[in-house]
């Protein structure tokens, strides 16, 4: 690595002033030295964003800095973990300082908000911009929210309003028109997803299973169903649609978007009947909505029904509704 790249690391990554007491040695040596809290489980996750695959190469770098970390923190949230540390592997076609500065602004603004310290990484030259973050957090033993705990009779819930990022993406491809008053909102939902960390921690001991929605609610709930060996019945009329989504698409298209578009980073989780009152009391303090959308069934598979009990056909799951 060249001297100028060392100075880039110093200037942009090592200079940041957030210092957690559990970091004995941060950026600057061959490795970081970290002190996990006694008696806690270390929770580790990694996600990569590749230019022209996960984001437009010309996208706002500040938003990319936010999103590269947010998608990882969302994984920690889905496990009920408290975040602590992150490492960053950055591959760039060229060392564009303006880009790096803005990327760091977005990254560190989110990191600081959740007391996450960047403790190391790697910086390389390569043909396409690739952003890989590994995030680390803690959870008390036995209290992580997993995919395999859902039981028949458990309620199925979702945070926030799924489908907003999908709406913004469809608009970016010229396949949907967002109502003018919803444009900034939808774009924010795509570019600045808010990891549901407080909600994930609050769901410890409450939820029987949880996942974050990155590939579409129906598909990601499917992972819970598969791992838990159960099915689910979703009442599509219960799906919480944002005003922007509801006003921009006709009802059927809005429901399909809420069910089958990606990049939402909301939590989908299940709660046993005896803990529903507990959920309702903790969810009162949340900044986002928390909506019951269905129930876990013993019969495997995902059934989508309307209020009158008739089937809602999601014929184009995995297929672009706007294509
Ligand atoms: P090495 O040659 O031992 O891999 P590097 O020269 O790659 O070390 O990195 C020097 C220091 O800078 C290390 O502490 C490393 O973790 C840190 N670092 C390098 N790139 C990044 C980055 N993109 N983000 C955060 N820390 C980084
Ligand atoms: Mg290195």
mmCIF file of C-alpha atoms and ligand atoms in Angstrom:
data_model
loop_
_atom_site.group_PDB
_atom_site.id
_atom_site.type_symbol
_atom_site.label_atom_id
_atom_site.label_comp_id
_atom_site.label_asym_id
_atom_site.label_seq_id
_atom_site.Cartn_x
_atom_site.Cartn_y
_atom_site.Cartn_z
ATOM 1 C CA UNK A 1 0.000 0.000 0.000
ATOM 2 C CA UNK A 2 1.369 3.451 -0.921
ATOM 3 C CA UNK A 3 2.240 6.232 1.520
ATOM 4 C CA UNK A 4 -0.673 8.311 0.271
ATOM 5 C CA UNK A 5 -3.043 5.507 1.130
ATOM 6 C CA UNK A 6 -1.596 5.345 4.667
ATOM 7 C CA UNK A 7 -2.284 9.040 5.030
ATOM 8 C CA UNK A 8 -5.840 8.497 3.788
ATOM 9 C CA UNK A 9 -6.411 5.936 6.552
ATOM 10 C CA UNK A 10 -4.922 8.296 9.137
ATOM 11 C CA UNK A 11 -6.917 11.235 7.939
ATOM 12 C CA UNK A 12 -10.270 9.615 7.439
ATOM 13 C CA UNK A 13 -10.466 6.549 9.657
ATOM 14 C CA UNK A 14 -7.923 6.725 12.511
ATOM 15 C CA UNK A 15 -8.638 10.388 13.239
ATOM 16 C CA UNK A 16 -12.211 9.818 14.314
ATOM 17 C CA UNK A 17 -12.570 10.554 18.003
ATOM 18 C CA UNK A 18 -15.072 7.997 19.296
ATOM 19 C CA UNK A 19 -13.203 5.779 21.774
ATOM 20 C CA UNK A 20 -15.020 3.010 23.605
ATOM 21 C CA UNK A 21 -13.486 1.775 26.888
ATOM 22 C CA UNK A 22 -13.628 -1.826 25.608
ATOM 23 C CA UNK A 23 -11.182 -1.010 22.783
ATOM 24 C CA UNK A 24 -7.664 -1.514 24.177
ATOM 25 C CA UNK A 25 -6.075 -0.785 20.777
ATOM 26 C CA UNK A 26 -7.927 0.575 17.745
ATOM 27 C CA UNK A 27 -6.827 1.493 14.217
ATOM 28 C CA UNK A 28 -3.070 1.728 13.579
ATOM 29 C CA UNK A 29 -1.486 -1.611 14.463
ATOM 30 C CA UNK A 30 -1.720 -4.954 12.674
ATOM 31 C CA UNK A 31 -4.795 -5.883 14.677
ATOM 32 C CA UNK A 32 -7.220 -4.286 17.091
ATOM 33 C CA UNK A 33 -7.303 -5.437 20.735
ATOM 34 C CA UNK A 34 -10.835 -5.702 22.061
ATOM 35 C CA UNK A 35 -12.219 -6.568 25.478
ATOM 36 C CA UNK A 36 -15.604 -8.303 25.231
ATOM 37 C CA UNK A 37 -17.747 -7.910 28.379
ATOM 38 C CA UNK A 38 -17.560 -10.929 30.696
ATOM 39 C CA UNK A 39 -20.407 -13.386 30.365
ATOM 40 C CA UNK A 40 -21.822 -12.000 27.098
ATOM 41 C CA UNK A 41 -21.987 -13.707 23.724
ATOM 42 C CA UNK A 42 -20.167 -11.943 20.880
ATOM 43 C CA UNK A 43 -22.501 -11.466 17.883
ATOM 44 C CA UNK A 44 -20.750 -11.067 14.513
ATOM 45 C CA UNK A 45 -22.130 -10.199 11.089
ATOM 46 C CA UNK A 46 -20.840 -8.983 7.717
ATOM 47 C CA UNK A 47 -22.447 -7.403 4.678
ATOM 48 C CA UNK A 48 -20.997 -6.191 1.389
ATOM 49 C CA UNK A 49 -22.328 -3.503 -0.929
ATOM 50 C CA UNK A 50 -20.982 -3.613 -4.505
ATOM 51 C CA UNK A 51 -21.297 -0.675 -6.922
ATOM 52 C CA UNK A 52 -23.858 -1.272 -9.679
ATOM 53 C CA UNK A 53 -25.129 -4.331 -7.835
ATOM 54 C CA UNK A 54 -26.313 -2.896 -4.502
ATOM 55 C CA UNK A 55 -26.076 0.815 -5.257
ATOM 56 C CA UNK A 56 -25.640 3.192 -8.175
ATOM 57 C CA UNK A 57 -21.933 4.046 -8.588
ATOM 58 C CA UNK A 58 -22.877 7.739 -8.649
ATOM 59 C CA UNK A 59 -24.907 7.511 -5.412
ATOM 60 C CA UNK A 60 -24.424 10.114 -2.680
ATOM 61 C CA UNK A 61 -21.325 8.867 -0.734
ATOM 62 C CA UNK A 62 -22.702 10.147 2.579
ATOM 63 C CA UNK A 63 -25.741 7.934 2.110
ATOM 64 C CA UNK A 64 -23.478 4.998 1.209
ATOM 65 C CA UNK A 65 -21.458 5.455 4.401
ATOM 66 C CA UNK A 66 -24.685 5.385 6.369
ATOM 67 C CA UNK A 67 -26.149 2.427 4.519
ATOM 68 C CA UNK A 68 -23.012 0.249 4.554
ATOM 69 C CA UNK A 69 -23.081 0.384 8.363
ATOM 70 C CA UNK A 70 -26.880 0.445 8.718
ATOM 71 C CA UNK A 71 -27.377 -2.873 6.907
ATOM 72 C CA UNK A 72 -24.940 -4.508 9.334
ATOM 73 C CA UNK A 73 -26.469 -2.897 12.414
ATOM 74 C CA UNK A 74 -29.840 -4.120 11.142
ATOM 75 C CA UNK A 75 -28.510 -7.689 11.270
ATOM 76 C CA UNK A 76 -27.386 -7.133 14.870
ATOM 77 C CA UNK A 77 -30.824 -5.661 15.639
ATOM 78 C CA UNK A 78 -32.547 -8.725 14.237
ATOM 79 C CA UNK A 79 -30.600 -10.860 16.739
ATOM 80 C CA UNK A 80 -31.413 -8.545 19.657
ATOM 81 C CA UNK A 81 -27.738 -7.560 19.999
ATOM 82 C CA UNK A 82 -26.224 -4.321 21.318
ATOM 83 C CA UNK A 83 -23.628 -3.059 18.785
ATOM 84 C CA UNK A 84 -20.061 -2.242 19.776
ATOM 85 C CA UNK A 85 -17.383 -2.422 17.077
ATOM 86 C CA UNK A 86 -17.030 -2.432 13.297
ATOM 87 C CA UNK A 87 -14.321 -3.100 10.735
ATOM 88 C CA UNK A 88 -14.384 -1.791 7.166
ATOM 89 C CA UNK A 89 -12.890 -3.281 3.994
ATOM 90 C CA UNK A 90 -12.903 -0.644 1.306
ATOM 91 C CA UNK A 91 -12.050 -1.296 -2.342
ATOM 92 C CA UNK A 92 -11.925 1.808 -4.517
ATOM 93 C CA UNK A 93 -11.126 2.370 -8.225
ATOM 94 C CA UNK A 94 -9.454 5.655 -7.230
ATOM 95 C CA UNK A 95 -8.643 7.598 -4.070
ATOM 96 C CA UNK A 96 -11.182 10.386 -4.393
ATOM 97 C CA UNK A 97 -10.817 12.477 -1.237
ATOM 98 C CA UNK A 98 -14.095 14.307 -1.637
ATOM 99 C CA UNK A 99 -15.868 10.942 -1.937
ATOM 100 C CA UNK A 100 -14.019 9.550 1.109
ATOM 101 C CA UNK A 101 -14.787 12.557 3.237
ATOM 102 C CA UNK A 102 -18.488 12.363 2.505
ATOM 103 C CA UNK A 103 -18.540 8.580 2.903
ATOM 104 C CA UNK A 104 -16.961 8.966 6.351
ATOM 105 C CA UNK A 105 -19.413 11.671 7.326
ATOM 106 C CA UNK A 106 -22.337 9.313 6.743
ATOM 107 C CA UNK A 107 -20.578 6.327 8.307
ATOM 108 C CA UNK A 108 -19.451 8.072 11.492
ATOM 109 C CA UNK A 109 -22.702 9.988 12.015
ATOM 110 C CA UNK A 110 -24.519 6.651 12.323
ATOM 111 C CA UNK A 111 -21.667 4.955 14.215
ATOM 112 C CA UNK A 112 -21.571 7.740 16.813
ATOM 113 C CA UNK A 113 -25.321 7.620 17.294
ATOM 114 C CA UNK A 114 -25.081 3.971 18.375
ATOM 115 C CA UNK A 115 -21.677 4.207 20.110
ATOM 116 C CA UNK A 116 -20.047 1.943 17.509
ATOM 117 C CA UNK A 117 -16.262 2.304 17.159
ATOM 118 C CA UNK A 118 -14.488 1.580 13.875
ATOM 119 C CA UNK A 119 -11.537 -0.506 15.078
ATOM 120 C CA UNK A 120 -9.829 -1.542 11.839
ATOM 121 C CA UNK A 121 -10.165 -2.493 8.227
ATOM 122 C CA UNK A 122 -8.393 -2.734 4.934
ATOM 123 C CA UNK A 123 -8.103 -0.301 2.034
ATOM 124 C CA UNK A 124 -7.371 -1.594 -1.447
ATOM 125 C CA UNK A 125 -7.404 -0.495 -5.042
ATOM 126 C CA UNK A 126 -9.767 -2.408 -7.310
ATOM 127 C CA UNK A 127 -11.995 -2.151 -10.375
ATOM 128 C CA UNK A 128 -15.320 -1.403 -8.608
ATOM 129 C CA UNK A 129 -16.211 0.303 -5.353
ATOM 130 C CA UNK A 130 -16.891 -2.400 -2.790
ATOM 131 C CA UNK A 131 -17.899 -1.646 0.787
ATOM 132 C CA UNK A 132 -17.685 -4.473 3.303
ATOM 133 C CA UNK A 133 -18.391 -3.941 6.972
ATOM 134 C CA UNK A 134 -18.162 -6.464 9.760
ATOM 135 C CA UNK A 135 -20.118 -5.446 12.846
ATOM 136 C CA UNK A 136 -19.782 -6.865 16.348
ATOM 137 C CA UNK A 137 -22.199 -6.726 19.229
ATOM 138 C CA UNK A 138 -23.163 -8.499 22.443
ATOM 139 C CA UNK A 139 -26.101 -10.411 23.756
ATOM 140 C CA UNK A 140 -26.664 -12.162 27.095
ATOM 141 C CA UNK A 141 -26.291 -15.955 26.568
ATOM 142 C CA UNK A 142 -29.550 -17.566 25.457
ATOM 143 C CA UNK A 143 -31.315 -14.306 24.670
ATOM 144 C CA UNK A 144 -30.416 -13.846 20.986
ATOM 145 C CA UNK A 145 -33.415 -13.675 18.633
ATOM 146 C CA UNK A 146 -33.056 -16.494 16.141
ATOM 147 C CA UNK A 147 -34.953 -17.641 13.070
ATOM 148 C CA UNK A 148 -35.829 -21.058 14.410
ATOM 149 C CA UNK A 149 -38.103 -20.346 17.380
ATOM 150 C CA UNK A 150 -41.535 -19.639 15.860
ATOM 151 C CA UNK A 151 -44.416 -21.873 17.040
ATOM 152 C CA UNK A 152 -47.972 -22.359 15.723
ATOM 153 C CA UNK A 153 -50.254 -19.726 17.279
ATOM 154 C CA UNK A 154 -47.516 -17.056 17.571
ATOM 155 C CA UNK A 155 -48.452 -13.666 16.145
ATOM 156 C CA UNK A 156 -46.421 -12.326 13.193
ATOM 157 C CA UNK A 157 -45.355 -8.670 13.466
ATOM 158 C CA UNK A 158 -43.446 -6.115 11.449
ATOM 159 C CA UNK A 159 -41.818 -2.812 12.429
ATOM 160 C CA UNK A 160 -42.228 0.345 10.353
ATOM 161 C CA UNK A 161 -43.780 0.407 6.901
ATOM 162 C CA UNK A 162 -42.251 -2.110 4.459
ATOM 163 C CA UNK A 163 -42.196 -1.323 0.744
ATOM 164 C CA UNK A 164 -40.959 2.283 0.912
ATOM 165 C CA UNK A 165 -37.429 1.470 -0.283
ATOM 166 C CA UNK A 166 -38.913 -0.678 -3.056
ATOM 167 C CA UNK A 167 -41.057 2.259 -4.124
ATOM 168 C CA UNK A 168 -38.014 4.553 -4.324
ATOM 169 C CA UNK A 169 -36.096 1.917 -6.262
ATOM 170 C CA UNK A 170 -38.951 1.416 -8.727
ATOM 171 C CA UNK A 171 -39.060 5.194 -9.200
ATOM 172 C CA UNK A 172 -35.283 5.288 -9.801
ATOM 173 C CA UNK A 173 -35.758 2.743 -12.600
ATOM 174 C CA UNK A 174 -38.610 4.795 -14.047
ATOM 175 C CA UNK A 175 -41.135 2.078 -13.240
ATOM 176 C CA UNK A 176 -43.219 3.979 -10.697
ATOM 177 C CA UNK A 177 -44.113 7.560 -9.950
ATOM 178 C CA UNK A 178 -43.923 8.688 -6.345
ATOM 179 C CA UNK A 179 -46.405 11.416 -5.328
ATOM 180 C CA UNK A 180 -44.444 14.691 -4.943
ATOM 181 C CA UNK A 181 -45.033 14.927 -1.176
ATOM 182 C CA UNK A 182 -43.637 11.387 -0.712
ATOM 183 C CA UNK A 183 -40.426 11.695 -2.773
ATOM 184 C CA UNK A 184 -37.995 12.857 -0.106
ATOM 185 C CA UNK A 185 -39.455 10.355 2.358
ATOM 186 C CA UNK A 186 -39.167 7.357 -0.013
ATOM 187 C CA UNK A 187 -35.619 8.312 -1.014
ATOM 188 C CA UNK A 188 -34.614 8.594 2.655
ATOM 189 C CA UNK A 189 -36.084 5.168 3.339
ATOM 190 C CA UNK A 190 -33.943 3.709 0.534
ATOM 191 C CA UNK A 191 -30.722 5.597 1.268
ATOM 192 C CA UNK A 192 -30.862 6.018 5.052
ATOM 193 C CA UNK A 193 -32.454 2.934 6.559
ATOM 194 C CA UNK A 194 -32.693 3.199 10.335
ATOM 195 C CA UNK A 195 -31.463 0.019 12.050
ATOM 196 C CA UNK A 196 -34.128 -1.075 14.560
ATOM 197 C CA UNK A 197 -31.594 -1.592 17.353
ATOM 198 C CA UNK A 198 -33.642 -0.418 20.345
ATOM 199 C CA UNK A 199 -36.548 -2.504 19.098
ATOM 200 C CA UNK A 200 -34.347 -5.600 18.716
ATOM 201 C CA UNK A 201 -33.033 -5.301 22.274
ATOM 202 C CA UNK A 202 -36.578 -4.731 23.594
ATOM 203 C CA UNK A 203 -37.677 -7.958 21.861
ATOM 204 C CA UNK A 204 -35.274 -10.113 23.918
ATOM 205 C CA UNK A 205 -37.418 -12.490 25.935
ATOM 206 C CA UNK A 206 -40.516 -11.357 24.001
ATOM 207 C CA UNK A 207 -40.086 -12.549 20.401
ATOM 208 C CA UNK A 208 -39.842 -16.263 19.635
ATOM 209 C CA UNK A 209 -38.107 -15.601 16.282
ATOM 210 C CA UNK A 210 -36.902 -12.568 14.319
ATOM 211 C CA UNK A 211 -35.275 -11.557 11.039
ATOM 212 C CA UNK A 212 -34.525 -8.262 9.333
ATOM 213 C CA UNK A 213 -36.212 -7.659 5.999
ATOM 214 C CA UNK A 214 -33.561 -7.099 3.374
ATOM 215 C CA UNK A 215 -34.926 -9.246 0.541
ATOM 216 C CA UNK A 216 -38.649 -8.631 0.912
ATOM 217 C CA UNK A 217 -41.040 -9.374 3.769
ATOM 218 C CA UNK A 218 -42.565 -12.509 2.208
ATOM 219 C CA UNK A 219 -39.203 -14.016 1.346
ATOM 220 C CA UNK A 220 -37.551 -13.195 4.676
ATOM 221 C CA UNK A 221 -40.531 -14.382 6.717
ATOM 222 C CA UNK A 222 -40.143 -17.542 4.624
ATOM 223 C CA UNK A 223 -36.707 -18.047 6.237
ATOM 224 C CA UNK A 224 -38.294 -17.978 9.708
ATOM 225 C CA UNK A 225 -40.951 -20.462 8.563
ATOM 226 C CA UNK A 226 -38.402 -22.807 7.061
ATOM 227 C CA UNK A 227 -36.016 -22.716 10.005
ATOM 228 C CA UNK A 228 -38.853 -23.078 12.504
ATOM 229 C CA UNK A 229 -40.641 -25.857 10.556
ATOM 230 C CA UNK A 230 -43.953 -23.966 10.500
ATOM 231 C CA UNK A 231 -46.166 -21.928 8.142
ATOM 232 C CA UNK A 232 -47.934 -18.564 8.382
ATOM 233 C CA UNK A 233 -51.158 -16.886 7.397
ATOM 234 C CA UNK A 234 -50.773 -13.181 6.601
ATOM 235 C CA UNK A 235 -53.758 -10.868 6.324
ATOM 236 C CA UNK A 236 -52.662 -8.492 3.595
ATOM 237 C CA UNK A 237 -55.116 -5.741 4.645
ATOM 238 C CA UNK A 238 -53.206 -5.471 7.928
ATOM 239 C CA UNK A 239 -49.932 -4.565 6.189
ATOM 240 C CA UNK A 240 -48.861 -1.090 7.374
ATOM 241 C CA UNK A 241 -48.460 1.054 4.246
ATOM 242 C CA UNK A 242 -46.792 4.452 4.487
ATOM 243 C CA UNK A 243 -48.837 7.397 3.173
ATOM 244 C CA UNK A 244 -46.234 7.752 0.374
ATOM 245 C CA UNK A 245 -46.634 4.139 -0.758
ATOM 246 C CA UNK A 246 -50.422 4.125 -0.426
ATOM 247 C CA UNK A 247 -50.763 7.372 -2.398
ATOM 248 C CA UNK A 248 -48.290 6.430 -5.154
ATOM 249 C CA UNK A 249 -49.535 2.986 -6.202
ATOM 250 C CA UNK A 250 -52.907 1.323 -6.499
ATOM 251 C CA UNK A 251 -53.720 -0.900 -3.525
ATOM 252 C CA UNK A 252 -52.731 -4.237 -5.067
ATOM 253 C CA UNK A 253 -49.390 -2.891 -6.315
ATOM 254 C CA UNK A 254 -48.704 -1.261 -2.937
ATOM 255 C CA UNK A 255 -49.361 -4.568 -1.153
ATOM 256 C CA UNK A 256 -47.113 -6.459 -3.581
ATOM 257 C CA UNK A 257 -44.381 -3.848 -3.011
ATOM 258 C CA UNK A 258 -44.741 -4.128 0.772
ATOM 259 C CA UNK A 259 -44.520 -7.925 0.537
ATOM 260 C CA UNK A 260 -41.946 -8.513 -2.143
ATOM 261 C CA UNK A 261 -39.563 -5.573 -2.596
ATOM 262 C CA UNK A 262 -36.207 -5.450 -0.840
ATOM 263 C CA UNK A 263 -33.995 -3.045 1.095
ATOM 264 C CA UNK A 264 -36.492 -2.295 3.894
ATOM 265 C CA UNK A 265 -34.354 -3.209 6.947
ATOM 266 C CA UNK A 266 -37.413 -3.485 9.146
ATOM 267 C CA UNK A 267 -37.774 -6.350 11.636
ATOM 268 C CA UNK A 268 -40.239 -9.187 11.128
ATOM 269 C CA UNK A 269 -40.770 -11.239 14.291
ATOM 270 C CA UNK A 270 -43.098 -13.655 16.032
ATOM 271 C CA UNK A 271 -44.550 -13.440 19.546
ATOM 272 C CA UNK A 272 -46.288 -16.220 21.547
ATOM 273 C CA UNK A 273 -49.853 -15.378 22.700
ATOM 274 C CA UNK A 274 -48.848 -15.183 26.378
ATOM 275 C CA UNK A 275 -46.299 -12.443 25.609
ATOM 276 C CA UNK A 276 -48.469 -10.224 23.395
ATOM 277 C CA UNK A 277 -49.395 -7.896 26.278
ATOM 278 C CA UNK A 278 -45.692 -7.571 27.103
ATOM 279 C CA UNK A 279 -44.946 -6.722 23.458
ATOM 280 C CA UNK A 280 -47.699 -4.106 23.412
ATOM 281 C CA UNK A 281 -46.258 -2.410 26.476
ATOM 282 C CA UNK A 282 -42.650 -2.318 25.170
ATOM 283 C CA UNK A 283 -43.698 -1.258 21.648
ATOM 284 C CA UNK A 284 -45.469 1.803 23.040
ATOM 285 C CA UNK A 285 -42.039 3.395 23.531
ATOM 286 C CA UNK A 286 -40.838 2.734 19.962
ATOM 287 C CA UNK A 287 -40.270 5.433 17.390
ATOM 288 C CA UNK A 288 -41.582 3.168 14.633
ATOM 289 C CA UNK A 289 -44.874 1.388 14.169
ATOM 290 C CA UNK A 290 -45.308 -2.190 15.296
ATOM 291 C CA UNK A 291 -48.075 -4.062 13.476
ATOM 292 C CA UNK A 292 -49.536 -7.534 13.828
ATOM 293 C CA UNK A 293 -49.917 -8.896 10.295
ATOM 294 C CA UNK A 294 -50.727 -12.571 10.773
ATOM 295 C CA UNK A 295 -50.257 -15.785 12.674
ATOM 296 C CA UNK A 296 -47.928 -18.799 12.598
ATOM 297 C CA UNK A 297 -49.602 -22.058 11.532
ATOM 298 C CA UNK A 298 -48.619 -25.707 11.928
ATOM 299 C CA UNK A 299 -49.280 -26.255 8.235
ATOM 300 C CA UNK A 300 -46.121 -25.261 6.348
ATOM 301 C CA UNK A 301 -46.013 -22.537 3.689
ATOM 302 C CA UNK A 302 -47.021 -18.883 3.544
ATOM 303 C CA UNK A 303 -50.702 -18.122 2.900
ATOM 304 C CA UNK A 304 -51.737 -14.581 2.004
ATOM 305 C CA UNK A 305 -55.399 -13.807 2.622
ATOM 306 C CA UNK A 306 -57.690 -10.790 2.276
ATOM 307 C CA UNK A 307 -60.017 -9.717 5.079
ATOM 308 C CA UNK A 308 -62.862 -11.808 3.560
ATOM 309 C CA UNK A 309 -60.646 -14.918 3.697
ATOM 310 C CA UNK A 310 -60.008 -15.143 -0.067
ATOM 311 C CA UNK A 311 -56.459 -15.724 -1.283
ATOM 312 C CA UNK A 312 -54.227 -12.806 -2.292
ATOM 313 C CA UNK A 313 -52.049 -14.022 -5.123
ATOM 314 C CA UNK A 314 -48.457 -12.874 -5.046
ATOM 315 C CA UNK A 315 -47.781 -14.242 -8.497
ATOM 316 C CA UNK A 316 -44.700 -12.218 -9.055
ATOM 317 C CA UNK A 317 -42.697 -12.854 -5.923
ATOM 318 C CA UNK A 318 -39.045 -12.534 -6.910
ATOM 319 C CA UNK A 319 -40.131 -10.843 -10.085
ATOM 320 C CA UNK A 320 -40.161 -7.106 -10.621
ATOM 321 C CA UNK A 321 -43.758 -5.993 -10.265
ATOM 322 C CA UNK A 322 -43.044 -2.893 -12.307
ATOM 323 C CA UNK A 323 -41.224 -4.713 -15.098
HETATM 324 P P1 LIG B 1 -1.802 -4.343 7.309
HETATM 325 O O1 LIG B 1 -0.799 -4.089 6.246
HETATM 326 O O2 LIG B 1 -1.232 -4.890 8.562
HETATM 327 O O3 LIG B 1 -3.018 -5.043 6.830
HETATM 328 P P2 LIG B 1 -2.924 -1.803 6.810
HETATM 329 O O4 LIG B 1 -1.855 -0.960 6.277
HETATM 330 O O5 LIG B 1 -3.886 -2.447 5.877
HETATM 331 O O6 LIG B 1 -2.287 -2.886 7.780
HETATM 332 O O7 LIG B 1 -3.767 -0.963 7.854
HETATM 333 C C1 LIG B 1 -3.139 -0.196 8.849
HETATM 334 C C2 LIG B 1 -4.132 0.085 9.938
HETATM 335 O O8 LIG B 1 -5.237 0.818 9.412
HETATM 336 C C3 LIG B 1 -4.743 -1.178 10.560
HETATM 337 O O9 LIG B 1 -4.980 -0.912 11.929
HETATM 338 C C4 LIG B 1 -6.042 -1.339 9.841
HETATM 339 O O10 LIG B 1 -6.989 -2.017 10.624
HETATM 340 C C5 LIG B 1 -6.436 0.114 9.585
HETATM 341 N N1 LIG B 1 -7.255 0.294 8.372
HETATM 342 C C6 LIG B 1 -6.896 0.111 7.089
HETATM 343 N N2 LIG B 1 -7.907 0.395 6.251
HETATM 344 C C7 LIG B 1 -8.946 0.756 7.023
HETATM 345 C C8 LIG B 1 -10.286 1.160 6.761
HETATM 346 N N3 LIG B 1 -10.778 1.229 5.522
HETATM 347 N N4 LIG B 1 -11.062 1.430 7.823
HETATM 348 C C9 LIG B 1 -10.604 1.337 9.076
HETATM 349 N N5 LIG B 1 -9.354 0.993 9.390
HETATM 350 C C10 LIG B 1 -8.520 0.695 8.381
HETATM 351 MG MG1 LIG B 2 -4.253 -4.507 5.477
#
